[in-house]
mmCIF file of C-alpha atoms in Angstrom:
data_model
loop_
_atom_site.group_PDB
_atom_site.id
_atom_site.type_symbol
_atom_site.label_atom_id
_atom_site.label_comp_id
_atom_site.label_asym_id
_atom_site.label_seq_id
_atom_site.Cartn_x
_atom_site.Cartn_y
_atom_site.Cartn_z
ATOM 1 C CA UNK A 1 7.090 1.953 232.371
ATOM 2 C CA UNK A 2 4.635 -0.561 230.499
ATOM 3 C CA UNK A 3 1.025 -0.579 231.749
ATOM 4 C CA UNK A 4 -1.403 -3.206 231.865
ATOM 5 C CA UNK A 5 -4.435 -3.522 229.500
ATOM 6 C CA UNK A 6 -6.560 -1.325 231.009
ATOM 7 C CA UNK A 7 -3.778 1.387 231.346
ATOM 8 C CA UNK A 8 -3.381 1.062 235.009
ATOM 9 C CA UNK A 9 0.224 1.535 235.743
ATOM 10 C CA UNK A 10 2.300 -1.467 237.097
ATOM 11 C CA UNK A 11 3.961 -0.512 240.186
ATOM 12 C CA UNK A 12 5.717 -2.359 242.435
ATOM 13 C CA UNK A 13 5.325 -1.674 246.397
ATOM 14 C CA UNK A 14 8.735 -1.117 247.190
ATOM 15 C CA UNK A 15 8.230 1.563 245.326
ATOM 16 C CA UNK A 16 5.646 3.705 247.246
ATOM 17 C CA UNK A 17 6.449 7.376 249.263
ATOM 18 C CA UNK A 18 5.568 7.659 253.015
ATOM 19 C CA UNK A 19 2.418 9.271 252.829
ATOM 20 C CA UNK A 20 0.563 10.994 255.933
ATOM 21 C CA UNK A 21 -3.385 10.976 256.113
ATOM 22 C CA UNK A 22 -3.933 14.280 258.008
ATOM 23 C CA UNK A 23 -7.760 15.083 259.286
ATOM 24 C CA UNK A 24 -7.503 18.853 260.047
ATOM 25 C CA UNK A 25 -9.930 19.825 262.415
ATOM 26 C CA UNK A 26 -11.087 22.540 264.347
ATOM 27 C CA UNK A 27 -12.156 21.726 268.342
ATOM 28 C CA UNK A 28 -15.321 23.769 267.986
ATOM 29 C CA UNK A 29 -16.155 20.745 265.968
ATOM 30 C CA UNK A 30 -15.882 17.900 267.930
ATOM 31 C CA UNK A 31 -19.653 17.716 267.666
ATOM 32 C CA UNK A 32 -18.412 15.908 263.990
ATOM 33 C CA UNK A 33 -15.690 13.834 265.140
ATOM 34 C CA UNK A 34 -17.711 10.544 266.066
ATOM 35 C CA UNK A 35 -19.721 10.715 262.410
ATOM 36 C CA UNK A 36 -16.055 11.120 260.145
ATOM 37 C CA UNK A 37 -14.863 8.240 262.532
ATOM 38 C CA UNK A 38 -17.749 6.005 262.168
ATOM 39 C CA UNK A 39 -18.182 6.530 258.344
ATOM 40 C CA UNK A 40 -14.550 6.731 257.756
ATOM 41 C CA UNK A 41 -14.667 3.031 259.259
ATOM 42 C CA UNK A 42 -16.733 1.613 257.562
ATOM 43 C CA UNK A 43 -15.548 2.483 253.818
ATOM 44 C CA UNK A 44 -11.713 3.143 254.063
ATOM 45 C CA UNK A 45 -9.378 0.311 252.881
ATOM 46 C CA UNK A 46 -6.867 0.180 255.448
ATOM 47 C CA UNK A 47 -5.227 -1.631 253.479
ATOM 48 C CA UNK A 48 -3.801 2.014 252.364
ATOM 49 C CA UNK A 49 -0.419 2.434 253.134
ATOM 50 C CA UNK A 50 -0.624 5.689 255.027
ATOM 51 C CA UNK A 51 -0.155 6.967 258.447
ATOM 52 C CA UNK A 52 -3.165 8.076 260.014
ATOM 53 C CA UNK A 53 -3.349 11.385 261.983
ATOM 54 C CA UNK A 54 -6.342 13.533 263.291
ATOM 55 C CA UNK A 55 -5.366 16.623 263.783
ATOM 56 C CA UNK A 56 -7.076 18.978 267.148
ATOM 57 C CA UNK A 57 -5.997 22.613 268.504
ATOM 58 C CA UNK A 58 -5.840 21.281 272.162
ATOM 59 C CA UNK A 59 -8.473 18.869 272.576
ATOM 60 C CA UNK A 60 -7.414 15.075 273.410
ATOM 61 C CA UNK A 61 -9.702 12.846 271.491
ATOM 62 C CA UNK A 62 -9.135 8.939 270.735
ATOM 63 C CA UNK A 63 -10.320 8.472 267.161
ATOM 64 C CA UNK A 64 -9.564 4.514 266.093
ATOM 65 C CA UNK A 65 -6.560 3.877 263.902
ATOM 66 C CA UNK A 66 -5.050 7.679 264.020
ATOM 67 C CA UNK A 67 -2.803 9.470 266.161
ATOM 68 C CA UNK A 68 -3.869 12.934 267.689
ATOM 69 C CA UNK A 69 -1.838 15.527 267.303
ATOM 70 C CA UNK A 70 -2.041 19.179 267.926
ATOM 71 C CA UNK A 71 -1.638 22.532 266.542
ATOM 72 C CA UNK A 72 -2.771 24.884 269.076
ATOM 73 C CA UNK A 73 -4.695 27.550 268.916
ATOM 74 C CA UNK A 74 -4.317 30.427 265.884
ATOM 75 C CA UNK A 75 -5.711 31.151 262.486
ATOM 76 C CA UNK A 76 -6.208 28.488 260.340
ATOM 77 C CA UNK A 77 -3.125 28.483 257.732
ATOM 78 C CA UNK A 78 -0.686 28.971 260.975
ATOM 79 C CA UNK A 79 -1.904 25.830 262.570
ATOM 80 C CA UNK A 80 -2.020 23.600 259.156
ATOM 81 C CA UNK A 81 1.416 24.823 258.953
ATOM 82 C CA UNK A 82 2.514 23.883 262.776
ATOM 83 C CA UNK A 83 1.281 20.707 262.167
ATOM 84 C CA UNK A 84 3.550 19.944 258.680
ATOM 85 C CA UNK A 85 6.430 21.486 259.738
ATOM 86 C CA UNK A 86 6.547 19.631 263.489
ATOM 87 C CA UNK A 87 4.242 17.032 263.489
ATOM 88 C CA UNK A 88 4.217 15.287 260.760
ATOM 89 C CA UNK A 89 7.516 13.241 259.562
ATOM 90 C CA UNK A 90 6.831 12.263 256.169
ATOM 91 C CA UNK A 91 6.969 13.707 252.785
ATOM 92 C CA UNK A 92 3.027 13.573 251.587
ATOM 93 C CA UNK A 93 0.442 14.171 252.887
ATOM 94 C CA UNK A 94 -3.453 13.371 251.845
ATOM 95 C CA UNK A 95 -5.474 16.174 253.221
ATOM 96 C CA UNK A 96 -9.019 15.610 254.653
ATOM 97 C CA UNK A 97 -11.047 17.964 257.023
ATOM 98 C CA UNK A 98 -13.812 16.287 259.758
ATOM 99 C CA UNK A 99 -17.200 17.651 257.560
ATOM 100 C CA UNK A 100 -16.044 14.770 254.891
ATOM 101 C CA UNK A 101 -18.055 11.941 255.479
ATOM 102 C CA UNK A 102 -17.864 8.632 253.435
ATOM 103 C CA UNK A 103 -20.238 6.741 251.943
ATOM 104 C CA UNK A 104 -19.144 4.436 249.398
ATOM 105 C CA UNK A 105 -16.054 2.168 249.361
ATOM 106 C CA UNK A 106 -12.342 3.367 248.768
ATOM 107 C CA UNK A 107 -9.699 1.117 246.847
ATOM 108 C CA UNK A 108 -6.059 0.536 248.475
ATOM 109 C CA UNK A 109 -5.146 -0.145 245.144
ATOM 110 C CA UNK A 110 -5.823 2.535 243.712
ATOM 111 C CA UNK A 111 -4.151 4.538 246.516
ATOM 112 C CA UNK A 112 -1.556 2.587 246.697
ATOM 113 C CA UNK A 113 -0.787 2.943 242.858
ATOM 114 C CA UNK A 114 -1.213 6.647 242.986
ATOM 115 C CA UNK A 115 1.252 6.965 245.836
ATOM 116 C CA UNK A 116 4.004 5.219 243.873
ATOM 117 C CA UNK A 117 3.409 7.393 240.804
ATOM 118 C CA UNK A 118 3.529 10.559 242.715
ATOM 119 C CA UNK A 119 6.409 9.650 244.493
ATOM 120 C CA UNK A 120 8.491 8.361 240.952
ATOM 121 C CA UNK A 121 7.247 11.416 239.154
ATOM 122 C CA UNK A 122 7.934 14.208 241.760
ATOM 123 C CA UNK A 123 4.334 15.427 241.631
ATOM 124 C CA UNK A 124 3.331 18.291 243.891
ATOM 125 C CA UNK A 125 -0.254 18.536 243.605
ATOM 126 C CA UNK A 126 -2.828 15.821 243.276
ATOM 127 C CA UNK A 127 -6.703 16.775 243.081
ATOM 128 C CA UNK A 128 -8.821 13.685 244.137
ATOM 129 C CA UNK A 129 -12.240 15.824 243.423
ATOM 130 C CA UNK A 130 -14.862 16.251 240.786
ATOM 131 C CA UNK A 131 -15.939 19.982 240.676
ATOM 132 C CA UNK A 132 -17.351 21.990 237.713
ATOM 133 C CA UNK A 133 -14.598 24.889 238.335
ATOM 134 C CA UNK A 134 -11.694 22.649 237.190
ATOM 135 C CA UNK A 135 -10.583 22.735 233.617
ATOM 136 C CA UNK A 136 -8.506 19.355 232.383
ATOM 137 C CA UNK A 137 -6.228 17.943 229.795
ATOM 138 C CA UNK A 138 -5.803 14.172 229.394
ATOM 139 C CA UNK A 139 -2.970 12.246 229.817
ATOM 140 C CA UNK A 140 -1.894 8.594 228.626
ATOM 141 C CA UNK A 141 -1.783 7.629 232.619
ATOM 142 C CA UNK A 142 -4.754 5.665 234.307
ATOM 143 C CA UNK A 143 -4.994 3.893 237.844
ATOM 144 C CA UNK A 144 -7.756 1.529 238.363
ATOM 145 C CA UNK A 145 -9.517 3.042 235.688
ATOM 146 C CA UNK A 146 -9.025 6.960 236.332
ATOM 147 C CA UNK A 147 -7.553 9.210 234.201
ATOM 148 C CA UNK A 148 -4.516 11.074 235.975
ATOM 149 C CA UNK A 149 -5.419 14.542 234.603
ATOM 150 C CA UNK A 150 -3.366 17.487 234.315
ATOM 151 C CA UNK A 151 -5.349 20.809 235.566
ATOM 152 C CA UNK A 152 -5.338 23.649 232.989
ATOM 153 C CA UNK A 153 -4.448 26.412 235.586
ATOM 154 C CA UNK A 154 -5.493 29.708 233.564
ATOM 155 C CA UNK A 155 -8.941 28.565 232.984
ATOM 156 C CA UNK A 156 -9.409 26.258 236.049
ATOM 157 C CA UNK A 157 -10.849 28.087 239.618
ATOM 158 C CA UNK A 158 -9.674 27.247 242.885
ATOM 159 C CA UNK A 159 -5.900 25.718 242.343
ATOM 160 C CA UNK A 160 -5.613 26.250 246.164
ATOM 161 C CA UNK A 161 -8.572 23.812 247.753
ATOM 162 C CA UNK A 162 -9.421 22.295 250.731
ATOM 163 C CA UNK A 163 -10.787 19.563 249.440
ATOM 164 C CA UNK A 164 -9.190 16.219 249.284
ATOM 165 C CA UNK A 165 -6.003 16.237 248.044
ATOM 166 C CA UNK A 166 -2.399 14.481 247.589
ATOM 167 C CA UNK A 167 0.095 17.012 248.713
ATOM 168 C CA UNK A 168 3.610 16.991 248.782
ATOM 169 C CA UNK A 169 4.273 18.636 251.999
ATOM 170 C CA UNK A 170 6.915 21.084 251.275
ATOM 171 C CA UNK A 171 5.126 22.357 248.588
ATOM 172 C CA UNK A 172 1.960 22.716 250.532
ATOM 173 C CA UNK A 173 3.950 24.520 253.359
ATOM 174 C CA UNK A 174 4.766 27.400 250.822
ATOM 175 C CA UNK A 175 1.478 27.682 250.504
ATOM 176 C CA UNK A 176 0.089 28.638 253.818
ATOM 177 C CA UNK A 177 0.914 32.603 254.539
ATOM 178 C CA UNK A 178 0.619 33.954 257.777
ATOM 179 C CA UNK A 179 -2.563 34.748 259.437
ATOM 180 C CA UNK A 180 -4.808 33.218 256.298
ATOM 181 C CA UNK A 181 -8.238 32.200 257.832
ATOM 182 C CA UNK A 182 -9.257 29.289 255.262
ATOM 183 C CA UNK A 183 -11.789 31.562 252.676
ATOM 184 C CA UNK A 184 -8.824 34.224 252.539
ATOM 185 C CA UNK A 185 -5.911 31.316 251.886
ATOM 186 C CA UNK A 186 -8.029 29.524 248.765
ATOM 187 C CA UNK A 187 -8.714 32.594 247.368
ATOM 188 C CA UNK A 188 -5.386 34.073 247.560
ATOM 189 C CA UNK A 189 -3.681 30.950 247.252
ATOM 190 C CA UNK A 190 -5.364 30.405 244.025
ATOM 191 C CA UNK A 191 -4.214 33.609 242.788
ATOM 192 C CA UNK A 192 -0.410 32.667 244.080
ATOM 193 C CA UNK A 193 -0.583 29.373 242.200
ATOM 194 C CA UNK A 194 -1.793 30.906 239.019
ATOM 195 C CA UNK A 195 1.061 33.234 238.300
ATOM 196 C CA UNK A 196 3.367 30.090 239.800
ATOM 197 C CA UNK A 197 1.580 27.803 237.324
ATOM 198 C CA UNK A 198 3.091 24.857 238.426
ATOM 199 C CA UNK A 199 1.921 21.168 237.451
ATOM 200 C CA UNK A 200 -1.343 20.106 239.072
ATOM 201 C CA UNK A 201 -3.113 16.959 238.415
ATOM 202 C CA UNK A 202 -6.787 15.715 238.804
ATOM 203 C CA UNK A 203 -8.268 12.811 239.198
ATOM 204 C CA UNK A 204 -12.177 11.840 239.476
ATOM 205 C CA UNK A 205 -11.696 9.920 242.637
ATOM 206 C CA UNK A 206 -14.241 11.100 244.688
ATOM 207 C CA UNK A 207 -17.447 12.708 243.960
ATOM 208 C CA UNK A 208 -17.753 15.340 246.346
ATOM 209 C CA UNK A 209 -21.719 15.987 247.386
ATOM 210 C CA UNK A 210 -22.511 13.957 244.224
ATOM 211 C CA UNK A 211 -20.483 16.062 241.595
ATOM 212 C CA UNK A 212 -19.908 14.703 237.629
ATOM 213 C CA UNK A 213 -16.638 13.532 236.688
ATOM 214 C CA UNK A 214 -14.274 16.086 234.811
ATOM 215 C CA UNK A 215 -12.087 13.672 232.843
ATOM 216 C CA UNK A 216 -12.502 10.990 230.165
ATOM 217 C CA UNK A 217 -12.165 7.501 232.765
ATOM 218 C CA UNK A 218 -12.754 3.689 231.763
ATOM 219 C CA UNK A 219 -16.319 2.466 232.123
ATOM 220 C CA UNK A 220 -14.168 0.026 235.465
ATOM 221 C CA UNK A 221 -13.589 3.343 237.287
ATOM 222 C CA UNK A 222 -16.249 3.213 239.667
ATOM 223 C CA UNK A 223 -15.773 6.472 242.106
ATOM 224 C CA UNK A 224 -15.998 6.841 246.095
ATOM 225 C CA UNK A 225 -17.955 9.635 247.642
ATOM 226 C CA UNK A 226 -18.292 11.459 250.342
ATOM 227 C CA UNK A 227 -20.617 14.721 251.529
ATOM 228 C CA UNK A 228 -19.588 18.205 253.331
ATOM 229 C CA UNK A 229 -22.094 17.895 256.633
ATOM 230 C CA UNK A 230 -21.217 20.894 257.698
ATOM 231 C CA UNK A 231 -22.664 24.710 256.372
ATOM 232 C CA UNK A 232 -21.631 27.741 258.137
ATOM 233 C CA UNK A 233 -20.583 26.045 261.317
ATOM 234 C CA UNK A 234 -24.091 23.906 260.988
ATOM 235 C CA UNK A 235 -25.183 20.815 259.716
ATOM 236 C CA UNK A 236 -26.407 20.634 256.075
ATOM 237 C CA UNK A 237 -28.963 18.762 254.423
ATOM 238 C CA UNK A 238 -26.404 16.481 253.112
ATOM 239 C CA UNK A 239 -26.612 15.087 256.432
ATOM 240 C CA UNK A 240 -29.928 13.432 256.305
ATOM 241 C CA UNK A 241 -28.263 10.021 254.574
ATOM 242 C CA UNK A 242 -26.038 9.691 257.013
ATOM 243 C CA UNK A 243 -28.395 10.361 260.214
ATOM 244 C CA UNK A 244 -30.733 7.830 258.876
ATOM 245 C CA UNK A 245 -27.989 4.940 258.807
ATOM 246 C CA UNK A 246 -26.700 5.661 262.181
ATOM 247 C CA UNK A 247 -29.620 4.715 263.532
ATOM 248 C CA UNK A 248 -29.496 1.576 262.324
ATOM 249 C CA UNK A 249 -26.582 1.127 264.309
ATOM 250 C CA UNK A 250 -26.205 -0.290 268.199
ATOM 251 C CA UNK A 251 -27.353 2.240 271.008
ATOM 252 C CA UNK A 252 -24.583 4.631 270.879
ATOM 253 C CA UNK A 253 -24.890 4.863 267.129
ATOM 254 C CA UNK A 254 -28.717 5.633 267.764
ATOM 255 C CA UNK A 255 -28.168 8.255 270.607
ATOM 256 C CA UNK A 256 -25.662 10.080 267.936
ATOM 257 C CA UNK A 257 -28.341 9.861 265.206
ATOM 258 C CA UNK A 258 -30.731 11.927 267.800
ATOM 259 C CA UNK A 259 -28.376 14.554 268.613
ATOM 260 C CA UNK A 260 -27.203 15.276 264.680
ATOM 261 C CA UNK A 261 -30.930 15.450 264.346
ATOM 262 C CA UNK A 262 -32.176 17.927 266.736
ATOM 263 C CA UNK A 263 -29.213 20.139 265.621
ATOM 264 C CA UNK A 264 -30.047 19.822 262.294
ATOM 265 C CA UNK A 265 -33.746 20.274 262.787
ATOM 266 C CA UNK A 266 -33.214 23.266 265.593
ATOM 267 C CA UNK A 267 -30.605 24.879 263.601
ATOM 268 C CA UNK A 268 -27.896 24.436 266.229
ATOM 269 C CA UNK A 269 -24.153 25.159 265.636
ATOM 270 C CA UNK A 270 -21.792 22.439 266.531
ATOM 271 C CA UNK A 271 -20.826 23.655 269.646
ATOM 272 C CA UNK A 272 -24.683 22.913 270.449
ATOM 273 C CA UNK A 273 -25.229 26.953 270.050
ATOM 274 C CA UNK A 274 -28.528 28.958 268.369
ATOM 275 C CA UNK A 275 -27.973 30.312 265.001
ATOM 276 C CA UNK A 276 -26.463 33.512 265.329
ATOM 277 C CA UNK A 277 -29.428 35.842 264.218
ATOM 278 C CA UNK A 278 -28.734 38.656 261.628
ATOM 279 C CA UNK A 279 -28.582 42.224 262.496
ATOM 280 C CA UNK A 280 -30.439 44.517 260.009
ATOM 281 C CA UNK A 281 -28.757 46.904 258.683
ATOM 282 C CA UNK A 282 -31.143 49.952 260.311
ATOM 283 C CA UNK A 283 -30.625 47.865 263.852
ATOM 284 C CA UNK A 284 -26.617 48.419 263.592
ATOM 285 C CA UNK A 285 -27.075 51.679 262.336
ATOM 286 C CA UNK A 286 -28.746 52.748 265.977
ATOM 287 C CA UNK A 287 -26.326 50.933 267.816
ATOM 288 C CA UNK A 288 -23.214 52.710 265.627
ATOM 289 C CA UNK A 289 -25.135 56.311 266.891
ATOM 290 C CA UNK A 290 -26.010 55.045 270.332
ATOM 291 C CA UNK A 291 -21.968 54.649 270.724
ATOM 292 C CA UNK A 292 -20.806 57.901 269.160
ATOM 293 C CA UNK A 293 -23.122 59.879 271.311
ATOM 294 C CA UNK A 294 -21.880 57.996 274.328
#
């Protein structure tokens, strides 16, 4: 297939897959909900052509532009996989979670174009994140710009991510075993996909918390961003930016920007809780004798 002059591929939209945008969430983190809405907003294209779902365990939320669905409650890898296998009709799916906040502009035509080249080219895996552990090899391809990178698996960490990526679902299905909380399913899942060593692509398109680009783009591919608010069930510092533009917002955007405040400043989990405080190690040893004596 030709491509244009500045190696973007030239794909008609007739062409493109059905893709699903799924926001997997957690309901102990509703606390986030209203910030991923509000920043998701104001820089996605809509133009995208995705469906649009934001994905609970039981709790009925009304997010504008998605669709809830639910998962129930379980371990983390059995509700992702609920979700694919019932609730979600089509074939790819572009994986976000509710900590990844936006805060510069995304491109429909960039999506657009990747969705059409996945879908033509039977790709399974699609990395849409800068990050130091990934090791890449160049192809001819570009979109908008981007090199569309193919991951060297033996020396690259983390082939199994949460981070944003283009998924075809099947394939993503096969890799959620039973019972995997999320730490236990990249870590694992990385180790699966390594002796699988199956094709996985990269491409720069968002800097994650302000990460360098891996591959070798055009000086025209100008990269979206977003930060991880969330640390250990709390709010980071990566926060901050996006505290002080809410409340530059109307009333409700204010009152929002107080309340991610005072749990960032009081150390407060998202379900408004005290950080859990750390046992020493002398302190459990005591409470271990206290019970075998009893």
């Amino acid at each position: 297939m030709p491509a244009d002059r500045k190696g973007t591929m030239n794909i008609p939209h007739t062409q493109q897959p059905s893709v699903a945008l799924l926001v997997h969430t957690c309901d102990r983190y509703q606390f986030l909900y209203p910030g991923f809405s509000y920043f998701f907003n104001q820089y996605w294209d809509f133009n995208t052509q995705v469906k649009y779902y934001f994905a609970t365990e039981e709790a009925d939320v009304d997010i504008p532009h998605f669709t809830t669905i639910k998962s129930g409650k379980g371990e983390w890898a059995d509700r992702l996989r609920y979700l694919l296998q019932h609730q979600i009709q089509e074939p790819y799916v572009l994986y976000f979670q509710e900590d990844m906040w936006l805060n510069k502009p995304v491109s429909s035509r960039f999506f657009n174009q990747l969705f059409a080249l996945t879908l033509q080219n039977h790709w399974q895996q699609v990395k849409l994140t800068s990050a130091d552990v990934y090791k890449t090899n160049a192809t001819p391809q570009y979109i908008e710009g981007y090199n569309i990178s193919k991951l060297d698996n033996a020396t690259s960490g983390y082939l199994m991510s949460h981070q944003v990526t283009l998924w075809e679902k099947e394939f993503l299905i096969q890799q959620l075993h039973k019972g995997e909380h999320p730490w236990r399913n990249e870590r694992k899942g990385t180790k699966r996909l390594k002796k699988l060593n199956p094709d996985i692509y990269h491409v720069d398109y968002f800097s994650e918390n302000g990460q360098s680009a891996n591959n070798n783009n055009q000086p025209q591919a100008i990269p979206s961003e977003y930060h991880t608010v969330s640390v250990n069930s709390m709010l980071g510092s990566t926060v901050q930016p996006y505290i002080t533009a809410l409340q530059q917002g109307n009333k409700e955007q204010q009152a929002y920007a107080m309340q991610l405040q005072n749990h960032y400043q009081n150390h407060l989990t998202h379900d408004g809780s005290e950080k859990p405080r750390k046992e020493d190690v002398f302190k459990k040893l005591k409470n271990w004798f206290k019970k075998l004596v009893k």
